[in-house]
Amino acid sequence: MTQLLYDHVTEIKGIGEKASEQLARLGIETIEDLIMTFPYRHDDFTLKDLAETPHNERVTVEGRVESEPSVVFFGSKRSRLQVRLLVGNHLIKAVFFNQHYLKNRFTQGNMITVTGKWDRGRQTINANRYSTGPKDEQANFEPVYSLKGVMHQKTFRRFMRAALNYVGAELEDALPVEFLTAYKLPNLQQALEMLHFPENPAHMKHARRRFVYEELLLFQMKMQAMKKVRKESEKGIPIHYDLEKLKEFIASLPFELTNAQKRVVNELCAELKSEVRMNRLLQGDVGSGKTVVAAIGLYAAITAGFQGAMMAPTEILAEQHAASLAEWLEPFDVTVAFLSGSTKGKARQQLLEMLAAGKIDLLIGTHALIQPDVVFKNLGVVITDEQHRFGVEQRRVLREKGIDPDVLFMTATPIPRTLAITAFGEMDVSILDELPAGRKEIETHWLKEDALQPVLNKMAAELTKGRQAYVICPLIEESDKLDVQNAVDVYHQLSVYFQDRFKVGLMHGRLHPEEKDEIMQAFSEGTIDVLVSTTVVEVGVNVPNATFMLIYDATRFGLSQLHQLRGRVGRGAEQSYCVLLADPKNEEGKERMHSMTETNDGFVLAEKDLELRGAGDFFGKKQSGLPEFKLADLVHDYRALDTARQDAERMLASESFWTTEPYRLLRERLEESGALSADRMD
């Protein structure tokens, strides 16, 4: 790119020491910094027809002054200036508050242009902007920048105009001509002019398309390069599993694999045999059968003489995995062991000795697996369940228990494809998008909070059949700041309501882990009929006998979280029910409740949640790991994101990208990002 871009902003006429310091506070030091600071909106000052302008809408009109301005004062500092204007056939009033000094600027018979909010009933514009004389048709759209009070918009626009003139036509474009032509995009100079000083909405849209595509292309190039470097630098150990034994194991399972499970198993098995280390994310909605896919992958490695490890975030979830996998695998002479913080003393020491000697084929547990004294003889496959519950460092430590083991991350949190290929772009992604046969769809109902009694009647009917129920509350205890139900109060209320008929239990995040496990164990074994809880049951609890869920103040939760909670029921053969108690205060809340009642598909709900809440809120701003783009929006620009991903894959796989001139600037950008360095891999 032209050297002029690296010049300091003081090279521009009009930017002195003071202005330079102000720009530096905005992170702007070079010409490139300045011209690549994009406006976050454009104010439209196009002249409008008042007859077609809705009430309370912002409008710009041009009119002739028909009367001398009048001023009324309110106290010492407040005033109202009023002037009559003839705008076309409309005689209206323009009102300026606390700007009495403008009185001498408006002369009867002269033309002025006024911008403000249109009060259709009073035929008045509450003006906040004006100019005298005929309107400048070149200034219909003004860029507005995020200047944090450091500088006036008008001053910044003047600097921007000077900066674009300074670099002129010498700008080199990072995007090759083939892309500009294929997608009908403006070149860099045209796009900058269109974005900063557009003549019409089409210019703004055209320029935005170009910069959105460029941002997403560069990001996807970085992701694909990281994946490429990882595969080249982290060679795996081919696992030549026994295909006949694997087929025999699959045939022994008490259920038929879904087509989605078969597809993902084939993906895993192909990767196990390859010399490239697996680094795969397995997404599966609640109840989609991720655990059995994991079991097949683990058993494949075991038939080749390797050990497997599976880590889960909670002891009860790890125990459930251990029980399921032991039931399936032990008939095939596989030794399955369980390790958690509760495994102590001699039992722990004996387990670790057997593990190091290779006498344990599969170790399942919690964070305890990453302790320094946990040593494997020949670890081949590592699986992390609910991977987002573990930090990068914890996942890395487990992976390093073996020599380049294959790694599979699993999550039951449906992540829209748009975000999956972005947040996990350096990983391969498999999706289980099909539920096992025989699963009945959970009936979901939204009721207002005054309809509690019929809900309790329905719950009692399910409990009488020998079923169990969850009751979810957003808070643990009463809050002075929030008028929502809390778990402690609901627990006491239901204990009284059901009295000797049914046993009610209480679980929340303040309990010690041992207490939580005891309560969940009691619920799993059926000695607790109704479990009142906060969202600590959101992930991983499997109680097939639970068929009823009541969620208080459902609008307090996002769609994905509601879906995760709902997934605690419907895990057996019986019909299950989920009732959302909520009085939404706005349309978004109502839309969320309707969405929950209309579909049980977690991926559909995740897309809707993303649309309503945005990418940052979907993941949590600090934990998201999502990039910050200047213009691109992952929700609305998903088609451009997918196009950029395909283009990036194709480019990086071609020899011409690495050797020819049209791609030079893209290569330089990629090198600057550090994505081609193996040191960047976590």
Coordinates of C-alpha atoms in Angstrom, one line a residue, residues 239-250 269 272-273 296 299-305:
I239 CA -5.0 -44.5 14.8
H240 CA -5.6 -47.7 12.7
Y241 CA -8.6 -49.0 14.6
D242 CA -10.2 -52.4 14.2
L243 CA -13.2 -51.8 11.8
E244 CA -14.8 -55.2 12.5
K245 CA -14.7 -54.6 16.3
L246 CA -16.1 -51.1 15.8
K247 CA -19.0 -52.4 13.7
E248 CA -19.7 -55.1 16.3
F249 CA -19.8 -52.4 19.0
I250 CA -22.2 -50.2 17.0
C269 CA -13.2 -42.2 12.0
L272 CA -8.6 -40.8 13.5
K273 CA -6.9 -42.7 10.6
I296 CA -17.7 -44.8 19.3
Y299 CA -13.7 -47.3 21.4
A300 CA -12.1 -47.0 17.9
A301 CA -8.9 -45.6 19.5
I302 CA -9.0 -48.3 22.2
T303 CA -9.1 -51.1 19.6
A304 CA -5.8 -49.7 18.2
G305 CA -4.1 -49.9 21.6

